CSV table of C-alpha atoms and ligand atoms in Angstrom, one decimal:
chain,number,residue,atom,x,y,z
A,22,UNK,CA,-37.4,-51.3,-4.0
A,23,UNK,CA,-35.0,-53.1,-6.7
A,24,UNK,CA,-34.6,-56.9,-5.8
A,25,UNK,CA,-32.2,-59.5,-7.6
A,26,UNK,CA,-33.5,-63.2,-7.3
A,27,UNK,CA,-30.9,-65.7,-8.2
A,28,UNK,CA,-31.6,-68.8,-8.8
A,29,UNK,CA,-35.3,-68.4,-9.7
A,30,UNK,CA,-36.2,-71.7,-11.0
A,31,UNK,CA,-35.9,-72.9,-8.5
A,32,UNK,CA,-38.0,-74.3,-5.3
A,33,UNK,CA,-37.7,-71.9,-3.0
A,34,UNK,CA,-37.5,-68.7,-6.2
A,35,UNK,CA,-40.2,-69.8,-7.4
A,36,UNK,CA,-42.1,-69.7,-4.1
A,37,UNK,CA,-40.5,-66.2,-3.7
A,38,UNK,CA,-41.8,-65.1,-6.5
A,39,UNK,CA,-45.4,-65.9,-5.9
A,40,UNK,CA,-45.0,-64.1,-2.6
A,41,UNK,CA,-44.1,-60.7,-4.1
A,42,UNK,CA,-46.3,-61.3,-7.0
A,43,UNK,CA,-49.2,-62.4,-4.9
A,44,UNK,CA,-48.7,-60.2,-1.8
A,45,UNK,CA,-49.5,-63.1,0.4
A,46,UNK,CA,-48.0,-66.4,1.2
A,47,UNK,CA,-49.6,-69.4,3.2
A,48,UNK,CA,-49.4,-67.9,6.5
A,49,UNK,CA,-50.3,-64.3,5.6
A,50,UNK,CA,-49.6,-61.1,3.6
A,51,UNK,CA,-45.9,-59.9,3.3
A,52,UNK,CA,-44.7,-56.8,4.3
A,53,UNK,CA,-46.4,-53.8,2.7
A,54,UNK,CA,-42.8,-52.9,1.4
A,55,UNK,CA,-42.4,-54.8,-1.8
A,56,UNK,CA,-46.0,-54.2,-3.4
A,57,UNK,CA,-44.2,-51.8,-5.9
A,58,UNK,CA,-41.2,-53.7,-5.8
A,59,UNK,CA,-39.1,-54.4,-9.2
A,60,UNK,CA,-37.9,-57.5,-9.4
A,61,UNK,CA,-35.3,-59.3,-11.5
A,62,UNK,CA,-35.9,-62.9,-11.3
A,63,UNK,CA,-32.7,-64.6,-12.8
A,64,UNK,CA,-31.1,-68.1,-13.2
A,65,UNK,CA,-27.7,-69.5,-14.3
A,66,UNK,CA,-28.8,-69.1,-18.3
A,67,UNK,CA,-28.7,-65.4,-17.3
A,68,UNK,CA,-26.2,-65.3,-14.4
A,69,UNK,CA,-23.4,-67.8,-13.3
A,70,UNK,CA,-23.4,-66.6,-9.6
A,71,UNK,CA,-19.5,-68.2,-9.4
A,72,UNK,CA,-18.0,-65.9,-12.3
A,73,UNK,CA,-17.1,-62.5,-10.4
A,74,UNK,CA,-16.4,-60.4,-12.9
A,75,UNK,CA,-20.0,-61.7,-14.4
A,76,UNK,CA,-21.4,-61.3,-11.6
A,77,UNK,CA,-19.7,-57.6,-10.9
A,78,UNK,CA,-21.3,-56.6,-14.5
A,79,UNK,CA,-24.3,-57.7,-13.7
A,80,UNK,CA,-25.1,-55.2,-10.6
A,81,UNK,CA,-23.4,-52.8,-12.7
A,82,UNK,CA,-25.9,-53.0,-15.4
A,83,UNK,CA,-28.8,-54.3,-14.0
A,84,UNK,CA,-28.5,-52.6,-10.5
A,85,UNK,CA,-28.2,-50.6,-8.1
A,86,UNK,CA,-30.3,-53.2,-5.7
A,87,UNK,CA,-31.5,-52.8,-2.7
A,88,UNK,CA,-31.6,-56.7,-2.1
A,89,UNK,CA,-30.3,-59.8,-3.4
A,90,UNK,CA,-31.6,-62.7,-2.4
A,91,UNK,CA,-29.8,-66.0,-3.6
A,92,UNK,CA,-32.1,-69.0,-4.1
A,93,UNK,CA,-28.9,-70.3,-6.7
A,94,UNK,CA,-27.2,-73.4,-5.6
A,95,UNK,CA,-25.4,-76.6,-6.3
A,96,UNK,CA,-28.1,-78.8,-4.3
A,97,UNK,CA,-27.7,-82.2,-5.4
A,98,UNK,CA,-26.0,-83.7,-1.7
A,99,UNK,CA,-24.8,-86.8,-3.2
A,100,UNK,CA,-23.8,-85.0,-6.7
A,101,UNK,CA,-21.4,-82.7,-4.3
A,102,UNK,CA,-19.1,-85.3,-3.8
A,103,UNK,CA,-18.6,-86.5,-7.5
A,104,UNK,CA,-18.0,-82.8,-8.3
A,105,UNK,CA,-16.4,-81.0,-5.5
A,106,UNK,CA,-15.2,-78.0,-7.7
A,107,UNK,CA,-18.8,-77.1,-9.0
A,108,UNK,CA,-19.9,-77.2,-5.4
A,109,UNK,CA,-17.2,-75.4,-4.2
A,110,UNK,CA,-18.1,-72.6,-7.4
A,111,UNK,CA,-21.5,-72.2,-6.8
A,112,UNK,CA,-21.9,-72.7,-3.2
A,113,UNK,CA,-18.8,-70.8,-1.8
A,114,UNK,CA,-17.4,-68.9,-4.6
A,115,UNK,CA,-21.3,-67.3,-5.8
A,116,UNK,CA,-22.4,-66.3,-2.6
A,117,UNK,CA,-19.1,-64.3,-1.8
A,118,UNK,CA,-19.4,-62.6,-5.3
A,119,UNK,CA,-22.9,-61.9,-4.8
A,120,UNK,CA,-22.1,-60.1,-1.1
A,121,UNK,CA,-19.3,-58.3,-2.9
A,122,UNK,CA,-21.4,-57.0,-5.4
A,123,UNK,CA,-24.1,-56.3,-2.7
A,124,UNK,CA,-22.0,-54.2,-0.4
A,125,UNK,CA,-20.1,-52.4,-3.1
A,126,UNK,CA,-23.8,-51.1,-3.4
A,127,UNK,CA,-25.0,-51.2,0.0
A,128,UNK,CA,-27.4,-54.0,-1.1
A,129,UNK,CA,-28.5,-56.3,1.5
A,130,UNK,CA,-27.9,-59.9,1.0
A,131,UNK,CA,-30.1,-63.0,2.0
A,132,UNK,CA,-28.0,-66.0,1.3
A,133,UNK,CA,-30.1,-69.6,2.0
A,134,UNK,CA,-27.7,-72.1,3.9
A,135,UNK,CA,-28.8,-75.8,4.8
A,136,UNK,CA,-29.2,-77.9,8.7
A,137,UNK,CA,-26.3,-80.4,6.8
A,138,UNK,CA,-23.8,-77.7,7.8
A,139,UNK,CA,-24.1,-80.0,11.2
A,140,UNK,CA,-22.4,-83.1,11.7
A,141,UNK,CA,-25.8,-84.2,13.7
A,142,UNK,CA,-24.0,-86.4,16.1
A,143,UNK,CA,-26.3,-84.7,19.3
A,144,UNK,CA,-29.9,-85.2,19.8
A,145,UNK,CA,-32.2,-82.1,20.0
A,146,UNK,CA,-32.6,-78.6,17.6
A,147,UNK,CA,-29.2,-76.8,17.0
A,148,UNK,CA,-29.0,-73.0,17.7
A,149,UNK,CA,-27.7,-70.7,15.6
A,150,UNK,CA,-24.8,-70.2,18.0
A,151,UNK,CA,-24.0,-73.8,17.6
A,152,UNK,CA,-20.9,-74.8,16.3
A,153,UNK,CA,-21.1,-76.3,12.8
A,154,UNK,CA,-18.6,-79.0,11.1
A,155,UNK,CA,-20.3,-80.7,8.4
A,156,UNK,CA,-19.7,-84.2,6.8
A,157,UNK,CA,-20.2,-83.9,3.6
A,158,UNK,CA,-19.0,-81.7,0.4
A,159,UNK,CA,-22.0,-80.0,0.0
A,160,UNK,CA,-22.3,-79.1,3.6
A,161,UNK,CA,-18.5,-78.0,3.5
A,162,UNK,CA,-18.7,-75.9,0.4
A,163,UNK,CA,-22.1,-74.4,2.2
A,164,UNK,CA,-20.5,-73.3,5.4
A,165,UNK,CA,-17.9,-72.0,3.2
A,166,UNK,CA,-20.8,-70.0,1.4
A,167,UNK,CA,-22.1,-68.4,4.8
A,168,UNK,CA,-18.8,-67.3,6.1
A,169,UNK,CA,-18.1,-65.8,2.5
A,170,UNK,CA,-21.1,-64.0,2.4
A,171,UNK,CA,-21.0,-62.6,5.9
A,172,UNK,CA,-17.3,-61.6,5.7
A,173,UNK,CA,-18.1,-59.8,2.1
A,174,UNK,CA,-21.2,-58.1,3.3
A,175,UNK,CA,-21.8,-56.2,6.4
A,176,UNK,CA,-25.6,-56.2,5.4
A,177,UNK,CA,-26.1,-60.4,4.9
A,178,UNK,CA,-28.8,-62.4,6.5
A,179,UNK,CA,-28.3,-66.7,6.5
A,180,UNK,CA,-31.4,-68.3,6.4
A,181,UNK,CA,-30.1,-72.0,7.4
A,182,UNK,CA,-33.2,-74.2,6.2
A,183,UNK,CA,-33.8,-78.4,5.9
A,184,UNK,CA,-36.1,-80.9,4.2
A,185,UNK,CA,-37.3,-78.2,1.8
A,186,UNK,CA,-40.2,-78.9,-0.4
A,187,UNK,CA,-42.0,-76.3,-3.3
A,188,UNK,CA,-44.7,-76.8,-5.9
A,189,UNK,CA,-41.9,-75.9,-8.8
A,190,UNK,CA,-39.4,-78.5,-8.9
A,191,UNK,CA,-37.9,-81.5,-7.5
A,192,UNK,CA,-37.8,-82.5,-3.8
A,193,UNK,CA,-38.9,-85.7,-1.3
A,194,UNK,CA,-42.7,-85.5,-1.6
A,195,UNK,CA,-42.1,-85.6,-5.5
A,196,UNK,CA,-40.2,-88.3,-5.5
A,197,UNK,CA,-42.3,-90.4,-2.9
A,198,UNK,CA,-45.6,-89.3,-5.2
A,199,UNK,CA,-43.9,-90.7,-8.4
A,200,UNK,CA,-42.3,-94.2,-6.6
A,201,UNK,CA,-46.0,-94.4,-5.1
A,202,UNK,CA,-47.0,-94.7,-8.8
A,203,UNK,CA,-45.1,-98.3,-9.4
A,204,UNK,CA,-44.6,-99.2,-5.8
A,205,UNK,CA,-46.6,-100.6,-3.0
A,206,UNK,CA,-43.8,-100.1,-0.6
A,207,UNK,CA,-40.7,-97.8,-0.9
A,208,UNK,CA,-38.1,-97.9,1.6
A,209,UNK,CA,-37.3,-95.1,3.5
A,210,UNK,CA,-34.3,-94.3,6.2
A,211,UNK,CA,-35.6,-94.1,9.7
A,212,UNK,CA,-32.8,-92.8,12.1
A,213,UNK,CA,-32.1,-89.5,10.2
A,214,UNK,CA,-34.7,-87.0,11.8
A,215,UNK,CA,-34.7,-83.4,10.9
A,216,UNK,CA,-37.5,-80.1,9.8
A,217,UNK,CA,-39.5,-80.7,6.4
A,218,UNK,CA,-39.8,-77.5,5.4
A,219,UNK,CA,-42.3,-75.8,3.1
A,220,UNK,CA,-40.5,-73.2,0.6
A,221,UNK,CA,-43.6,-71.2,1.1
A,222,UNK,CA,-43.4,-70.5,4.7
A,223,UNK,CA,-39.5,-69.9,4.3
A,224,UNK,CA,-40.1,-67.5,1.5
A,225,UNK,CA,-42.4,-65.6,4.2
A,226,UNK,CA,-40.0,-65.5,7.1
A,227,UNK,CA,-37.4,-64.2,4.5
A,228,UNK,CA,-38.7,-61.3,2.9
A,229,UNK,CA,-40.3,-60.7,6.7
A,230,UNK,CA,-36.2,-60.8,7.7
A,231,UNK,CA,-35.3,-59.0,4.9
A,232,UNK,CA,-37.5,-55.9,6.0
A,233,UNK,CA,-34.9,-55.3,8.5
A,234,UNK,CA,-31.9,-54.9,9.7
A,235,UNK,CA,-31.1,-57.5,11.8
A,236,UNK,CA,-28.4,-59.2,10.0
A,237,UNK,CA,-26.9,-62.4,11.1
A,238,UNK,CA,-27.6,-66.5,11.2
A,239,UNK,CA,-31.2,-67.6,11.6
A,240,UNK,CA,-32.5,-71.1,11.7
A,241,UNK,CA,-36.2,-71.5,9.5
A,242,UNK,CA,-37.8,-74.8,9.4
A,243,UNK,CA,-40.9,-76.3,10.0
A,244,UNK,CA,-41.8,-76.9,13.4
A,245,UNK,CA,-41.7,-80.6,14.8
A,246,UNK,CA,-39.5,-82.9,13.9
A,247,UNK,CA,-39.2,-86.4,12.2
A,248,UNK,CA,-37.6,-89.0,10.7
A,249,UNK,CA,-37.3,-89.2,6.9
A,250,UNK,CA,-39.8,-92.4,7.1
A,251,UNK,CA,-41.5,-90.6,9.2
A,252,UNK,CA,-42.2,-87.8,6.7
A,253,UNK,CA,-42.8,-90.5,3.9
A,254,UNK,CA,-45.4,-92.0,5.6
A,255,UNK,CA,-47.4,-88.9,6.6
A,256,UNK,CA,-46.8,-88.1,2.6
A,257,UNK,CA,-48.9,-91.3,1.5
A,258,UNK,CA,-51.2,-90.4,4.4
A,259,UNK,CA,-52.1,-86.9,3.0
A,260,UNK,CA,-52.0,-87.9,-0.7
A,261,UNK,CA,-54.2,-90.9,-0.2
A,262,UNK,CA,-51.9,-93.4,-2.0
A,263,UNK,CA,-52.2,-96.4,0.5
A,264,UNK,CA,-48.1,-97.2,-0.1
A,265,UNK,CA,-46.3,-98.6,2.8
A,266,UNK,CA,-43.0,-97.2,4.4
A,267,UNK,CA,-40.2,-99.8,4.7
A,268,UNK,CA,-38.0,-98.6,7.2
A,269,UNK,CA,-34.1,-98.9,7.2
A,270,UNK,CA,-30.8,-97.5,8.5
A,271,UNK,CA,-28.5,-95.0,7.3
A,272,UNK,CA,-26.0,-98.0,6.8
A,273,UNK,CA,-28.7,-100.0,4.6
A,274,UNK,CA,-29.2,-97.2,2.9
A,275,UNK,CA,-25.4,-96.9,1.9
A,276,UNK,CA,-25.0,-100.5,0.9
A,277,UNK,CA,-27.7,-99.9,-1.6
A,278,UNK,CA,-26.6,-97.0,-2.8
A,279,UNK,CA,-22.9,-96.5,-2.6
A,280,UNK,CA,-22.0,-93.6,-3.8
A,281,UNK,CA,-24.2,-91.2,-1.7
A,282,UNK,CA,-23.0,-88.5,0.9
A,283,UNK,CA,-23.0,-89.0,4.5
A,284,UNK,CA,-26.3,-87.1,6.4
A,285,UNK,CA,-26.3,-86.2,9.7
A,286,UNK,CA,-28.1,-87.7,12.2
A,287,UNK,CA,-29.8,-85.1,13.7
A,288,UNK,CA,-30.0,-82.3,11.9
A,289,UNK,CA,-33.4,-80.6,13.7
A,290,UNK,CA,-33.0,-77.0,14.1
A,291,UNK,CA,-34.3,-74.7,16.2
A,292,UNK,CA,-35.4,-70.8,15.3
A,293,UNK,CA,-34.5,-68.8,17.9
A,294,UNK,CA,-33.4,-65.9,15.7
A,295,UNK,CA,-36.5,-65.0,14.3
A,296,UNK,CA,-38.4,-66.1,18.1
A,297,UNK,CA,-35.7,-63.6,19.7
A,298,UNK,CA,-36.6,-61.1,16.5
A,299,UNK,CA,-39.3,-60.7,14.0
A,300,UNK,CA,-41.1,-63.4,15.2
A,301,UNK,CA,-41.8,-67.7,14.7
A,302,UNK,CA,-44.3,-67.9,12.1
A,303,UNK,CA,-43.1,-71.3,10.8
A,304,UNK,CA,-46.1,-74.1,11.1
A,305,UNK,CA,-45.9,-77.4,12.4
A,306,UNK,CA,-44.6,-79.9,9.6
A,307,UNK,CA,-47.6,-81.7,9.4
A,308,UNK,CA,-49.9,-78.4,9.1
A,309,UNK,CA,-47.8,-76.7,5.9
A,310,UNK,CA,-47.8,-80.5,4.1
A,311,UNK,CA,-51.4,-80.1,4.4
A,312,UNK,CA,-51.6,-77.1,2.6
A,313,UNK,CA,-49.2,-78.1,0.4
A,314,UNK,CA,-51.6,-81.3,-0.5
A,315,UNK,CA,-54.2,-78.9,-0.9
A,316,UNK,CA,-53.1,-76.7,-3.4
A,317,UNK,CA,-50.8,-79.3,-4.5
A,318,UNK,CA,-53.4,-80.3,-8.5
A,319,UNK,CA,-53.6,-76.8,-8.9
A,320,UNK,CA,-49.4,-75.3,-8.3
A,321,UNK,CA,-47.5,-78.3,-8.6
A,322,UNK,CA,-46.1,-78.8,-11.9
B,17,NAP,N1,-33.7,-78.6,-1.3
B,17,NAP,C1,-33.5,-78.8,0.0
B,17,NAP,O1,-34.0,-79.8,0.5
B,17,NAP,C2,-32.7,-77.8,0.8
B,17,NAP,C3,-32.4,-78.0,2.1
B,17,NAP,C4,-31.7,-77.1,2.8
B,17,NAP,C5,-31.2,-76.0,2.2
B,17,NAP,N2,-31.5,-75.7,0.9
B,17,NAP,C6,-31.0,-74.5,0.3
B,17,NAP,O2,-32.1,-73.7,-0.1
B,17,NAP,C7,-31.7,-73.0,-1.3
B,17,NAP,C8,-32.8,-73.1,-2.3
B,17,NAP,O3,-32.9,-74.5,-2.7
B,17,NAP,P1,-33.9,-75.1,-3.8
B,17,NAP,O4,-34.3,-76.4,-3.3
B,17,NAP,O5,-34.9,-74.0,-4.1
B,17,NAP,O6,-32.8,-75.2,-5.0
B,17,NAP,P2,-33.1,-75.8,-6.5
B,17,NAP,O7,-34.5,-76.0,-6.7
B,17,NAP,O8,-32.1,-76.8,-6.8
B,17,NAP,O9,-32.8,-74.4,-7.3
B,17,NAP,C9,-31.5,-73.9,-7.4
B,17,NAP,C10,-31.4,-73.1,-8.7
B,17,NAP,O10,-30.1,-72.6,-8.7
B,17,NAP,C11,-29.6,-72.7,-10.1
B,17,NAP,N3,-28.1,-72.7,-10.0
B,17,NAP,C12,-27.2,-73.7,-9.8
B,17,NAP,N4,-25.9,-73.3,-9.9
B,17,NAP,C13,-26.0,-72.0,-10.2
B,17,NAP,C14,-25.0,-71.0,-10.5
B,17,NAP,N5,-23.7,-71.3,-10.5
B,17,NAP,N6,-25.4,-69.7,-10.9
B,17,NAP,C15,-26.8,-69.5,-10.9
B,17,NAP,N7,-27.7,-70.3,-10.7
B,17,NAP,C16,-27.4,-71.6,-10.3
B,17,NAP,C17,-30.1,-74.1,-10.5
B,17,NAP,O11,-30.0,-74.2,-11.9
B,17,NAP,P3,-29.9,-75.8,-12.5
B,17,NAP,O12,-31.1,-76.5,-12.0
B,17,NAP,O13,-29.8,-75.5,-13.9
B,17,NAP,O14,-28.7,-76.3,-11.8
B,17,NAP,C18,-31.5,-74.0,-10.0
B,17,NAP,O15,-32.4,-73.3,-10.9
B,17,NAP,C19,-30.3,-73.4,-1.7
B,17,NAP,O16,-29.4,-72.5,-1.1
B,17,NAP,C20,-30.1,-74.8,-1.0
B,17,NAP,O17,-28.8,-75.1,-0.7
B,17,NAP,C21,-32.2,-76.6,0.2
């Protein structure tokens, strides 16, 4: 099997990576199918996912693949807004160039899509069949991304994840783990509930998804659900740092930091794809941070 990983230093490449490497992720082996795979893990110094014809002469060199998987994205929510045409570039434009590529050689494509492509104004876990209308640019230029990808390539798989958290690179538990350093309190919004999400497990379900042909939308989160104070606190809990959670409002939040994008609400989703397909593996929240502080001295860098 030939695989293209895009976006590799990142989180959730990284995690992929360790997977195929490995043979096993937290929650058990991969499929037997990529033990010989060959793998080209790749990241914007290598590949611009947003320049087509780049993109085109990539495959052309590099390929024929089997399976892309893009990992590559514009993910700074607030940085979306300042800087809607790099969003739009690498969240719309490199996903559609990447499923043109893919299907002109009947590659499959996973493409990795976010919960803020909700405008989480209803309680609960949204479906996959739910309708999306998102609030912010980097959830606009995402949803873009999906229907790109899915319209370009008949062979595309969205994995929508949330709250996502690796051992390579930056994310929540980082940042609460460095403010804990100076800080004996950090405050932390409260009516914002969604999925944290360890890139491990999601790197799991999608090579499991990826092993067949059951393309389409599927939700992968954590299970459980909380509120980002919520998830701070259980952080400090786990690490041992004895900091306290100050919680505030969405509104607070804004005054104190103007220039940030709107978030839904509630953005909890459910995975009733992979319950209705391959099958639910994802843990409860609480039971993948564990791991995650457990192996955290010895793969976190
Ligand atoms: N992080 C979350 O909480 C979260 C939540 C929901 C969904 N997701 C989705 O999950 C996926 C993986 O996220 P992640 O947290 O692993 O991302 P990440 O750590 O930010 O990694 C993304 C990688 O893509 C690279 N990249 C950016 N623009 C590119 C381009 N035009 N061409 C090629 N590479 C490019 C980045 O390089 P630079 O660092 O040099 O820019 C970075 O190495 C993304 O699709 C993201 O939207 C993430």
């Amino acid at each position: 099997m030939r695989i293209l990983v895009t976006g590799s230093r990142g989180q959730l490449g990284n995690e992929l990576r360790r997977l195929i490497e490995g043979g096993t992720a937290e929650i058990g082996p991969i499929p037997e199918g990529y033990r010989d795979a060959q793998v080209d893990y790749i990241d914007i110094d290598s590949l611009d996912i947003s320049d087509a014809a780049a993109v085109d002469a990539w495959f052309d060199e590099h390929g024929p693949y089997d399976l892309a998987i893009n990992c590559a994205a514009f993910t700074n929510v607030d940085g979306c807004e300042a800087n809607w045409t790099g969003a739009f570039s690498a969240n719309a434009l490199g996903p559609m160039n990447l499923a043109r590529s893919c299907a002109r050689q009947g590659a499959k494509l996973v493409h990795v899509s976010t919960d803020y492509v909700f405008p989480g104004n209803v309680e609960g876990e949204r479906l996959e069949s739910d309708v999306p209308a998102p609030i912010s640019a980097y959830g606009r230029t995402k949803l873009a991304g999906e229907g790109l990808a899915l319209a370009s390539n008949p062979r595309t798989f969205v994995m929508r994840t949330a709250w996502l958290y690796g051992y390579v690179g930056k994310n929540f538990v980082k940042t609460m783990l460095r403010l804990a350093q100076s800080h004996e309190s950090v405050t932390v919004v409260d009516d914002q509930v969604g999925n944290p999400t360890s890139a491990n497990d999601l790197a799991y379900e999608i090579l499991t998804v990826a092993a067949t042909a059951d393309y389409g939308i599927y939700h992968c989160t954590n299970e459980g659900i909380c509120s980002w104070a919520d998830f701070a606190e259980a952080i400090f809990r786990e690490f041992g740092t004895g900091t306290k959670v100050v919680r505030c409002t969405s509104e607070e939040y804004k005054e104190m930091n103007p220039a940030s994008a709107d978030r839904p609400h509630f953005s909890a989703l459910k995975n009733a794809h992979l319950e209705s397909g391959v099958g639910n593996r994802m843990r409860p929240w609480q039971e993948a941070l564990a791991s995650y502080r457990a192996n955290f001295d010895s793969l976190a860098n």
